[in-house]
mmCIF file of C-alpha atoms in Angstrom:
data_model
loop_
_atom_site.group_PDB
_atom_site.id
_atom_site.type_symbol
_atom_site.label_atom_id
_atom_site.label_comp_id
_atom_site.label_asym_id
_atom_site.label_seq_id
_atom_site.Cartn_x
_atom_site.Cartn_y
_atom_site.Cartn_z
ATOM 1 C CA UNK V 1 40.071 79.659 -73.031
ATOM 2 C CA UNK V 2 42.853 77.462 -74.121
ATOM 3 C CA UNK V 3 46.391 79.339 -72.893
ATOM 4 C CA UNK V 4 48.640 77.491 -71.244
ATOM 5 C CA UNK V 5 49.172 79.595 -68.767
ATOM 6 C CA UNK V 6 47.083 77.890 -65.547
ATOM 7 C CA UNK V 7 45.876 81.258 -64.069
ATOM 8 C CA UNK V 8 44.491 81.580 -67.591
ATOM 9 C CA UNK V 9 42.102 78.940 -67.428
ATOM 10 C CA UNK V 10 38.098 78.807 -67.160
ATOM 11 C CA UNK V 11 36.793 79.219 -63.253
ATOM 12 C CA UNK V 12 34.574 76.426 -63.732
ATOM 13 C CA UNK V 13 36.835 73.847 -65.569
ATOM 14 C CA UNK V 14 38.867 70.738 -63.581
ATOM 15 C CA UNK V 15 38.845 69.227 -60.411
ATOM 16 C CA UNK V 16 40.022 71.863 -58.611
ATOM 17 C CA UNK V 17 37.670 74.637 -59.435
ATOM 18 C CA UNK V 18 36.268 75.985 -56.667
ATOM 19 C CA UNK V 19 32.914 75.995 -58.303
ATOM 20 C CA UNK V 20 32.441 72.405 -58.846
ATOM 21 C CA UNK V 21 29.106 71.264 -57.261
ATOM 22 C CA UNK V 22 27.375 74.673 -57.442
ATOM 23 C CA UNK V 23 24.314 75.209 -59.272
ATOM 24 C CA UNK V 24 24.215 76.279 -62.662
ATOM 25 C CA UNK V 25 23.495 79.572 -64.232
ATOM 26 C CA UNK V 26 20.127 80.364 -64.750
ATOM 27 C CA UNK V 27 19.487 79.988 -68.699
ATOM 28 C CA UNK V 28 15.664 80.911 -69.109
ATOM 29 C CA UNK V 29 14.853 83.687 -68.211
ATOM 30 C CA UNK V 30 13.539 86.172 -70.973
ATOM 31 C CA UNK V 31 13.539 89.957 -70.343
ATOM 32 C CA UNK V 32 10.982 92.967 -71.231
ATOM 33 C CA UNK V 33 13.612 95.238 -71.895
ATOM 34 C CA UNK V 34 16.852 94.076 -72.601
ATOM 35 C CA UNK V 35 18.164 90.924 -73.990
ATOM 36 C CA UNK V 36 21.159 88.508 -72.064
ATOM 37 C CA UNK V 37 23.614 86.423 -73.742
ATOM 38 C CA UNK V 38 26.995 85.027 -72.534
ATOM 39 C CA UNK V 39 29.409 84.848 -75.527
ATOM 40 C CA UNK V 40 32.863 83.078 -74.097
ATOM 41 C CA UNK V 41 33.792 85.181 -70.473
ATOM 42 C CA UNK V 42 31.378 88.056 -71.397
ATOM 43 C CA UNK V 43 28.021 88.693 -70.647
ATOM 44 C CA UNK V 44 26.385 91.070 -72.945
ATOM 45 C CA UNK V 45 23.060 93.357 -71.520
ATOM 46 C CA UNK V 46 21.342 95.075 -74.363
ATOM 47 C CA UNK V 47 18.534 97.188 -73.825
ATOM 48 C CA UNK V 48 16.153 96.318 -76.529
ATOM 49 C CA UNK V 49 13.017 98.844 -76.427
ATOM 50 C CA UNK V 50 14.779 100.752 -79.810
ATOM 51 C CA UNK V 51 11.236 101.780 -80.967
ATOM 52 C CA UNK V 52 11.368 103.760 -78.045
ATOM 53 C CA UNK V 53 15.144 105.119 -77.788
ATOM 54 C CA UNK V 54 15.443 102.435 -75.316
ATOM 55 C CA UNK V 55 13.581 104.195 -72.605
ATOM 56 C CA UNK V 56 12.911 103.139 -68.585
ATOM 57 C CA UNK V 57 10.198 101.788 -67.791
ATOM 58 C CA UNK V 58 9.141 100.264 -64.270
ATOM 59 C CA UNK V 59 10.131 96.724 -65.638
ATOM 60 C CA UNK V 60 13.714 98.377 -66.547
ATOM 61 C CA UNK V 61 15.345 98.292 -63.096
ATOM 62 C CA UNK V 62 14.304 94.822 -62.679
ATOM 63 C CA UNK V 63 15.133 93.146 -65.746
ATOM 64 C CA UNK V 64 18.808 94.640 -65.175
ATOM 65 C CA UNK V 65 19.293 93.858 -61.740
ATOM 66 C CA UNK V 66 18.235 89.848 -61.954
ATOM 67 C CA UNK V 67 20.572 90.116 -65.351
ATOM 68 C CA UNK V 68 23.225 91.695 -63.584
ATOM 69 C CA UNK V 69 22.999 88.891 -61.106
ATOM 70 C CA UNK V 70 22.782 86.224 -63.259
ATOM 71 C CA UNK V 71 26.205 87.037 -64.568
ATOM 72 C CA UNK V 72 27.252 87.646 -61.577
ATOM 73 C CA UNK V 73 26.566 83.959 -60.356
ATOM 74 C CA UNK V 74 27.956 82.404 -63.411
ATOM 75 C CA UNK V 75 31.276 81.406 -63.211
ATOM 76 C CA UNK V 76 31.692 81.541 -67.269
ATOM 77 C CA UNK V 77 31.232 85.326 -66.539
ATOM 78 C CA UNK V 78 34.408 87.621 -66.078
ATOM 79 C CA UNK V 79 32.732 90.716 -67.232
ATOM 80 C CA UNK V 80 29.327 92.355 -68.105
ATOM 81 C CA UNK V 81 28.816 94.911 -71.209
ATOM 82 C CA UNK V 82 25.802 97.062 -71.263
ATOM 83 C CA UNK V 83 24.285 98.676 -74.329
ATOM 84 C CA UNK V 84 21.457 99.390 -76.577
ATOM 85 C CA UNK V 85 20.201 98.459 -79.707
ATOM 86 C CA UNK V 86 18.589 101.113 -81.964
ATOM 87 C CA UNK V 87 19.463 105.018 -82.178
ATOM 88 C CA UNK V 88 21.224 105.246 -78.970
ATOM 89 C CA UNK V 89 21.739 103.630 -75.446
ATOM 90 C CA UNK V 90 19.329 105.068 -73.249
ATOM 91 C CA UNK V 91 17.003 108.247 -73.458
ATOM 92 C CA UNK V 92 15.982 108.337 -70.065
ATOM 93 C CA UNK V 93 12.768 107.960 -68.572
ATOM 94 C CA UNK V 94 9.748 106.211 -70.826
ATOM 95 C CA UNK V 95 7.672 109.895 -70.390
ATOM 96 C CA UNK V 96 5.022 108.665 -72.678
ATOM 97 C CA UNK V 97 4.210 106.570 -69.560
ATOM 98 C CA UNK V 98 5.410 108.790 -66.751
ATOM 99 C CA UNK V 99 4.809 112.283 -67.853
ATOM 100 C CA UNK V 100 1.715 112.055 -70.427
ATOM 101 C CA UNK V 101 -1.308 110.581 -68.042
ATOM 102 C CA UNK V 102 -1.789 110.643 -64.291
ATOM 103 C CA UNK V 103 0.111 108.131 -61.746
ATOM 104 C CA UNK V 104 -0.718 107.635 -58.506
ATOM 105 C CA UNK V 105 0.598 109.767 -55.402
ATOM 106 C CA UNK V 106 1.123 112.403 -58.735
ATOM 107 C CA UNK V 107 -1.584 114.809 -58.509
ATOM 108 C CA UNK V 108 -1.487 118.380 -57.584
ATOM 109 C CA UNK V 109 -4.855 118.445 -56.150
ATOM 110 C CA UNK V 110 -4.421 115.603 -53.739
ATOM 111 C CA UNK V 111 -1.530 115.424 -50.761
ATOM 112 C CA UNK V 112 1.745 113.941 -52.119
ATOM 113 C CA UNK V 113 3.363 111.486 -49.578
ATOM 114 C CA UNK V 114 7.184 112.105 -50.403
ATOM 115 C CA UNK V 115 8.070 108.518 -48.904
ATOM 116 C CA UNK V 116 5.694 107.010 -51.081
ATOM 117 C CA UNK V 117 7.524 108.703 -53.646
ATOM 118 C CA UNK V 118 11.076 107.837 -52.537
ATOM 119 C CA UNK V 119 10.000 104.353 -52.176
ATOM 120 C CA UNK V 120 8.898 103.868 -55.708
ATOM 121 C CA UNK V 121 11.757 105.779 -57.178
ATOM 122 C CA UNK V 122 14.933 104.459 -55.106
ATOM 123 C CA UNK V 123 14.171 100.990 -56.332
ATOM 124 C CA UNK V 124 14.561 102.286 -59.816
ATOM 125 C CA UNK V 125 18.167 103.746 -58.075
ATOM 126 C CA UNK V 126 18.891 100.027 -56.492
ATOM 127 C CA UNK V 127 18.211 97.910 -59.760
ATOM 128 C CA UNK V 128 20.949 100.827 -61.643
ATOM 129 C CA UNK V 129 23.355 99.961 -58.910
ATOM 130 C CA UNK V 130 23.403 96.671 -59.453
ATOM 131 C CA UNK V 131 26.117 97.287 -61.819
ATOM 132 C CA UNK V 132 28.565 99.111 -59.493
ATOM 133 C CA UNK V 133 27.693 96.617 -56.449
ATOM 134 C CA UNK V 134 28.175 93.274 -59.019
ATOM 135 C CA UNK V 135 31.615 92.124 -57.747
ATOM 136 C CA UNK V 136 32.456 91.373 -61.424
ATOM 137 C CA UNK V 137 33.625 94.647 -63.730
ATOM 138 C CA UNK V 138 30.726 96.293 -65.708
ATOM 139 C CA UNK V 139 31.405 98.566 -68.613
ATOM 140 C CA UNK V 140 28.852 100.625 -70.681
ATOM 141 C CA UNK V 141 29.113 100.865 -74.171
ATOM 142 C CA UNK V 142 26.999 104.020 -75.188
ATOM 143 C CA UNK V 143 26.522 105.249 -79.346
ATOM 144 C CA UNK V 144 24.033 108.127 -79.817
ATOM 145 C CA UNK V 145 22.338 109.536 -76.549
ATOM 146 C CA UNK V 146 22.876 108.411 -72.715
ATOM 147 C CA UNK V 147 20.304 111.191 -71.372
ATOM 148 C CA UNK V 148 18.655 111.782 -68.249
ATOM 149 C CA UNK V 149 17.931 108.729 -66.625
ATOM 150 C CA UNK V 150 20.277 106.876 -68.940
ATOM 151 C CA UNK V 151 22.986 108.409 -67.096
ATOM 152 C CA UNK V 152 21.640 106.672 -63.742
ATOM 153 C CA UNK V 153 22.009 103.728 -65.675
ATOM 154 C CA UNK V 154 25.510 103.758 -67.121
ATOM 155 C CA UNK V 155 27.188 106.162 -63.930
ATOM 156 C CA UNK V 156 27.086 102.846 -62.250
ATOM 157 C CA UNK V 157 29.351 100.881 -64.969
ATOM 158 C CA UNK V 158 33.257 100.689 -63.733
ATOM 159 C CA UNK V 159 34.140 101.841 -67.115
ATOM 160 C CA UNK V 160 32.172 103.847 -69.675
ATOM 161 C CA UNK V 161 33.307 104.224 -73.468
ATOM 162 C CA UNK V 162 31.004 106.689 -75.494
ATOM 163 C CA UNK V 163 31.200 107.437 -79.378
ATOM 164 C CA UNK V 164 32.810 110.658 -79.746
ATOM 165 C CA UNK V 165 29.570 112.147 -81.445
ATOM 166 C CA UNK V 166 27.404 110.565 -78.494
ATOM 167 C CA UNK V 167 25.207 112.636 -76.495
ATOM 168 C CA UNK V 168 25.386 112.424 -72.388
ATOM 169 C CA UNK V 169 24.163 114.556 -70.001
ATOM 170 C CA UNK V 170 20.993 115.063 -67.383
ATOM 171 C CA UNK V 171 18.843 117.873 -69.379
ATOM 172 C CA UNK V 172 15.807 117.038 -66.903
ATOM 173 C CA UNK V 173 17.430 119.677 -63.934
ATOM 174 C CA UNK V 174 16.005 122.398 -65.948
ATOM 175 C CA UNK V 175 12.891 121.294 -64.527
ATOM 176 C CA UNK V 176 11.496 118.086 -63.302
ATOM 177 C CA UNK V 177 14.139 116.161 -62.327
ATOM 178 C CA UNK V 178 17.383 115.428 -60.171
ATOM 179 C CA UNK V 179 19.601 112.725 -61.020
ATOM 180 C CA UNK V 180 18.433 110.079 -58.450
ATOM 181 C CA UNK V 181 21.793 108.120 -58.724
ATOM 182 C CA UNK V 182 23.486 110.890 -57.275
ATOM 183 C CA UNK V 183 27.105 109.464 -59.132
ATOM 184 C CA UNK V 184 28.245 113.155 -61.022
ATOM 185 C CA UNK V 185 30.199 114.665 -58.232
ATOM 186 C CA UNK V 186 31.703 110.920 -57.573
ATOM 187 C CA UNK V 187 32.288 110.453 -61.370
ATOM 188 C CA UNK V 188 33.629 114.277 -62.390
ATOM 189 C CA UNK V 189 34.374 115.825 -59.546
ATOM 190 C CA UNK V 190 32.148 118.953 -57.550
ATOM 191 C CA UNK V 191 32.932 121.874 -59.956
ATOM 192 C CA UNK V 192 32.367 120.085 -63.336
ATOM 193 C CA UNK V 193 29.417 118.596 -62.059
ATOM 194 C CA UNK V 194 27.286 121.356 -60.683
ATOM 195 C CA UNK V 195 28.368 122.907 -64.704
ATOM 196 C CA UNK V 196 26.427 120.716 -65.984
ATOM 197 C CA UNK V 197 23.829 119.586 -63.314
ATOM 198 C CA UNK V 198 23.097 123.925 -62.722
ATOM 199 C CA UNK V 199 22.190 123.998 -66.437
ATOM 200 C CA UNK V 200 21.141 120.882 -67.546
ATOM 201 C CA UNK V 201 24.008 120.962 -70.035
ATOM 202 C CA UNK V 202 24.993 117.556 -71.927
ATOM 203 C CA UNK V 203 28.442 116.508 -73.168
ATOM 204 C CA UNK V 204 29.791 115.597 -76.168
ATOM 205 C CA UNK V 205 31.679 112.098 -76.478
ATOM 206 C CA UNK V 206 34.440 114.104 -76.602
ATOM 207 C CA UNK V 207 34.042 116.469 -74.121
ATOM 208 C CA UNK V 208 33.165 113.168 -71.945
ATOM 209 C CA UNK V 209 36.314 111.822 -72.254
ATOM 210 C CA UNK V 210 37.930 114.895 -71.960
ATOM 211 C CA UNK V 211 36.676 115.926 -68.371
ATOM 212 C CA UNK V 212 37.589 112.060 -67.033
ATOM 213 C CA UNK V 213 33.862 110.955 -67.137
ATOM 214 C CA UNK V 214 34.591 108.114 -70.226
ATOM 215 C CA UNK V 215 37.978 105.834 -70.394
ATOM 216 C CA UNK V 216 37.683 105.974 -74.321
ATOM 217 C CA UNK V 217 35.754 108.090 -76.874
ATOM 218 C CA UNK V 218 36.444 106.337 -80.746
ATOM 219 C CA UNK V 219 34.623 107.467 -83.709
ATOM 220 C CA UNK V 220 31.366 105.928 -83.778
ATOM 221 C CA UNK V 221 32.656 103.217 -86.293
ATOM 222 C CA UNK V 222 35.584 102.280 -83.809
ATOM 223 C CA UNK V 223 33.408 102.185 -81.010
ATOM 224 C CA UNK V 224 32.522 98.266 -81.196
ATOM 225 C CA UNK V 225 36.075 97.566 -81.609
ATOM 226 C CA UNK V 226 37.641 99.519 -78.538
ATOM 227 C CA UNK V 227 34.868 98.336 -76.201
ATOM 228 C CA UNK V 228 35.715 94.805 -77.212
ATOM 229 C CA UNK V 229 39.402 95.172 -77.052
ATOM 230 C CA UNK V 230 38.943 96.277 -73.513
ATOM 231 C CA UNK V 231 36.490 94.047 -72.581
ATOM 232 C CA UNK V 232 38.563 91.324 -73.675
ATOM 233 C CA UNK V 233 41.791 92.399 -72.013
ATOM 234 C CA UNK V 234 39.293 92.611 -68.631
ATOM 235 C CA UNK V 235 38.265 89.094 -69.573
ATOM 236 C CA UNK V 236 41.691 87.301 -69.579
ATOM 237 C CA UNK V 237 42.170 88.157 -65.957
ATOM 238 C CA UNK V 238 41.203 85.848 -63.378
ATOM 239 C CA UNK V 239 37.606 85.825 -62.198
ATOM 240 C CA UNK V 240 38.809 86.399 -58.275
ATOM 241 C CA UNK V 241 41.803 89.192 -59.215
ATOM 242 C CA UNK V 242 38.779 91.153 -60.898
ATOM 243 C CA UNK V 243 36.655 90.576 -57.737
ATOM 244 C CA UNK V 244 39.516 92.040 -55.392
ATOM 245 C CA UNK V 245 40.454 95.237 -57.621
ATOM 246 C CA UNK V 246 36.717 96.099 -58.020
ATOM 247 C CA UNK V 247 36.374 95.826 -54.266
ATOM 248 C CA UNK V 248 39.157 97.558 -53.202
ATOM 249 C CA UNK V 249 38.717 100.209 -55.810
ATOM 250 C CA UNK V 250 34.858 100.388 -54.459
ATOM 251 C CA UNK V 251 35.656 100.701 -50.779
ATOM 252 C CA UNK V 252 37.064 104.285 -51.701
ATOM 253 C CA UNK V 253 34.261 105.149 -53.888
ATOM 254 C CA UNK V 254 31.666 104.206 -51.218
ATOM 255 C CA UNK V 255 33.650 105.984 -48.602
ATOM 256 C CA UNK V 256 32.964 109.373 -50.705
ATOM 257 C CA UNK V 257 29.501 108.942 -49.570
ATOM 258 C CA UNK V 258 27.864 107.237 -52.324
ATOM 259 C CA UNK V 259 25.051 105.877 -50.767
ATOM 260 C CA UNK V 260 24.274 109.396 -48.960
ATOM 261 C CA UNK V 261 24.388 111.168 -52.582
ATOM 262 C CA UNK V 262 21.659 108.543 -53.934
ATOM 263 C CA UNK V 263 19.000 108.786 -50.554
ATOM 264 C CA UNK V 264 19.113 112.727 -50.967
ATOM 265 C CA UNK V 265 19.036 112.847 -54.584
ATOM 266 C CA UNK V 266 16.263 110.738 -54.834
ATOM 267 C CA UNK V 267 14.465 112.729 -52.065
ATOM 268 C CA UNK V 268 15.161 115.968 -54.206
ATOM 269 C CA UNK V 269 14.029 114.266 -57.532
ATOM 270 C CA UNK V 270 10.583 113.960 -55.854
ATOM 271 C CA UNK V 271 10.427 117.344 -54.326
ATOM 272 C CA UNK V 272 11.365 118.475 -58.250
ATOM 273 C CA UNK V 273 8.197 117.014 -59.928
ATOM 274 C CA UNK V 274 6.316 118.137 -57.532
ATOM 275 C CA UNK V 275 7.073 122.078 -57.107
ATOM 276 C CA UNK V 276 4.632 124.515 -58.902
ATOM 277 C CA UNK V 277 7.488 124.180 -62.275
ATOM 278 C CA UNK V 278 7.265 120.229 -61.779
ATOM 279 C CA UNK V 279 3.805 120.356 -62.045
ATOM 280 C CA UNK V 280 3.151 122.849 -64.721
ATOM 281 C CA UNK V 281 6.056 120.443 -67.066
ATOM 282 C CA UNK V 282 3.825 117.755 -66.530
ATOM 283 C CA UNK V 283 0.471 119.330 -67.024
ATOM 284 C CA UNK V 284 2.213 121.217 -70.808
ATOM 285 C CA UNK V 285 3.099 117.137 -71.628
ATOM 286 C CA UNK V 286 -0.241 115.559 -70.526
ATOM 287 C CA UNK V 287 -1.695 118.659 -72.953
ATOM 288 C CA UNK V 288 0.823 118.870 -76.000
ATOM 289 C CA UNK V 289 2.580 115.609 -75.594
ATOM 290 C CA UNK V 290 5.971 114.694 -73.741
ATOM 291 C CA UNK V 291 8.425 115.576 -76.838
ATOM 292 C CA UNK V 292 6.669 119.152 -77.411
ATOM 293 C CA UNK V 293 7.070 119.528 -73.818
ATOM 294 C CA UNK V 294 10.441 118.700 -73.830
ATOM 295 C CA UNK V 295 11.466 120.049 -77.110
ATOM 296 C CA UNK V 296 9.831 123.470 -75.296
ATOM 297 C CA UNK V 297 12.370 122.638 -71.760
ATOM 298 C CA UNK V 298 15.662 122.323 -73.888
ATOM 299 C CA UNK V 299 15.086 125.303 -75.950
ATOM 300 C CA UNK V 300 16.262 129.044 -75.598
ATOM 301 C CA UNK V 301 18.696 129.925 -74.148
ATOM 302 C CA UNK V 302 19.750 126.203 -74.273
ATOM 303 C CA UNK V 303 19.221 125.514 -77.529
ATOM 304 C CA UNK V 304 20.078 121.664 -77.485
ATOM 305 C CA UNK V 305 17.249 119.430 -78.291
ATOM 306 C CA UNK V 306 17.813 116.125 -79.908
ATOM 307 C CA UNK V 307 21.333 115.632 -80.615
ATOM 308 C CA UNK V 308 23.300 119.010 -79.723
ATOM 309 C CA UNK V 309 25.143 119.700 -77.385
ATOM 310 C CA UNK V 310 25.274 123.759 -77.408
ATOM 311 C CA UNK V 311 26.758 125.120 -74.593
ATOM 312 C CA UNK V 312 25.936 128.798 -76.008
#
């Protein structure tokens, strides 16, 4: 950056910069899912599995938490932007892998070990988290669907804008899941939470923006232009006044109980695939495939599979 101002400049430029001497960002690295680029003070995390609505897999959490930190640790960095490529930003879980075949510690016929369960799945929670622990600002940038597990993903940004036709919501409660990152009552509030979490009821943009859980909602052709206004805005401010706000602002979210909501969420979210409705879910998509099985969860009386958002 070239103002004149000398709060304005680059962390990592002169004499003076408290970063002289440290090692260098680590540049090679290349990701499963998602791509990393730095482009000026932003770093830019793009899920890249579009074939596949973008969908977790167990390489998901990892690839975004070592991204997350690489940013983090690069004093070029002011600011990380997540998104997707493809159809939409995240669909949730990969169920194809998941749901379809048999897993370990998964079937009905054998003792379950909750704590084997919990392990696997609140690593998934700690690689999402990454993005409300970074000390720089995150902000998600979501276009099409943010859905069940794709919400764990972009609860944790600071600041979330969403096309106003975008999808969002946690469908899953309806059977077979709980929202391990346990953010909605930190993010919305108790009421409007349990309305959607005790129906399994998704959002418009809109509506998102509406009930406080997005900053900005633009038409979807806007949507690249109001993320990067703000994320440039975040970017001129100086990499250690970001750091302080985000902390300070943090303390009072994690005083809420954050941490609490994720451990008992993600010990519900394995009790939920494994009740006698968890179980017959996963045996309908192991027999008829994950999308009839799903397509069969979100209909009547909910009526809103694939994009809709019917509320009735």
């Amino acid at each position: 950056m070239t103002d004149a101002a000398p709060w304005r400049r680059d962390a990592h430029e002169g004499p003076d910069s408290p970063y002289a001497g440290l090692p260098q960002a680590d540049e090679t690295r290349d990701y499963r899912t998602l791509t990393y680029e730095v482009d000026g003070r932003v770093a830019r995390i793009t899920f890249d599995r579009a074939e596949h609505g973008n969908a977790i897999t167990p390489d998901t959490p990892l690839d975004l938490a070592h991204a997350v930190e690489r940013a983090d640790l690069d004093p070029r960095v002011h600011v990380i932007v997540v998104s997707g490529r493809g159809k939409g930003f995240c669909g949730g879980y990969d169920l194809g892998a998941f749901a379809e075949q048999a897993i370990p510690n998964h079937d009905p016929s054998k003792t379950w070990d909750p704590m084997v369960d919990y392990a696997m799945m609140s690593r998934f929670t700690k690689g999402y988290a990454s993005l409300l622990h970074a000390n720089k600002p995150t902000v998600a940038k979501i276009h099409g669907f943010c859905v069940a597990g794709g919400t764990d993903i972009a609860l944790h940004c600071d600041q979330i804008l969403i096309a106003a036709d975008a999808k969002i919501g946690y469908p899953p409660t309806r059977v077979w899941g709980v929202p391990s990152a346990g953010m909605w009552a930190h993010r919305l509030g108790d009421q409007r939470a349990k309305r959607l979490l005790l129906t399994g009821d998704c959002l418009s943009g809109r509506e998102a923006l509406e009930w406080g859980l997005a900053i900005e909602a633009p038409e979807p052709e806007d949507l690249d232009e109001r993320t990067e206004n703000l994320v440039q805005r975040i970017a001129a401010m100086p990499i250690n006044q970001l750091m302080m706000v985000k902390l300070a602002l943090n303390s009072a979210l994690f005083a809420q109980g954050v941490q609490n909501s994720q451990m008992v969420s993600t010990v519900f979210d394995g009790i939920s695939r494994h009740t006698r409705e968890g179980y017959s879910f996963a045996a309908r998509a192991m027999e008829a495939g994950f999308k009839q099985a799903v397509q069969e969860r979100d209909g009547a009386p909910y009526d809103d599979f694939g994009p809709s958002t019917n509320k009735g």
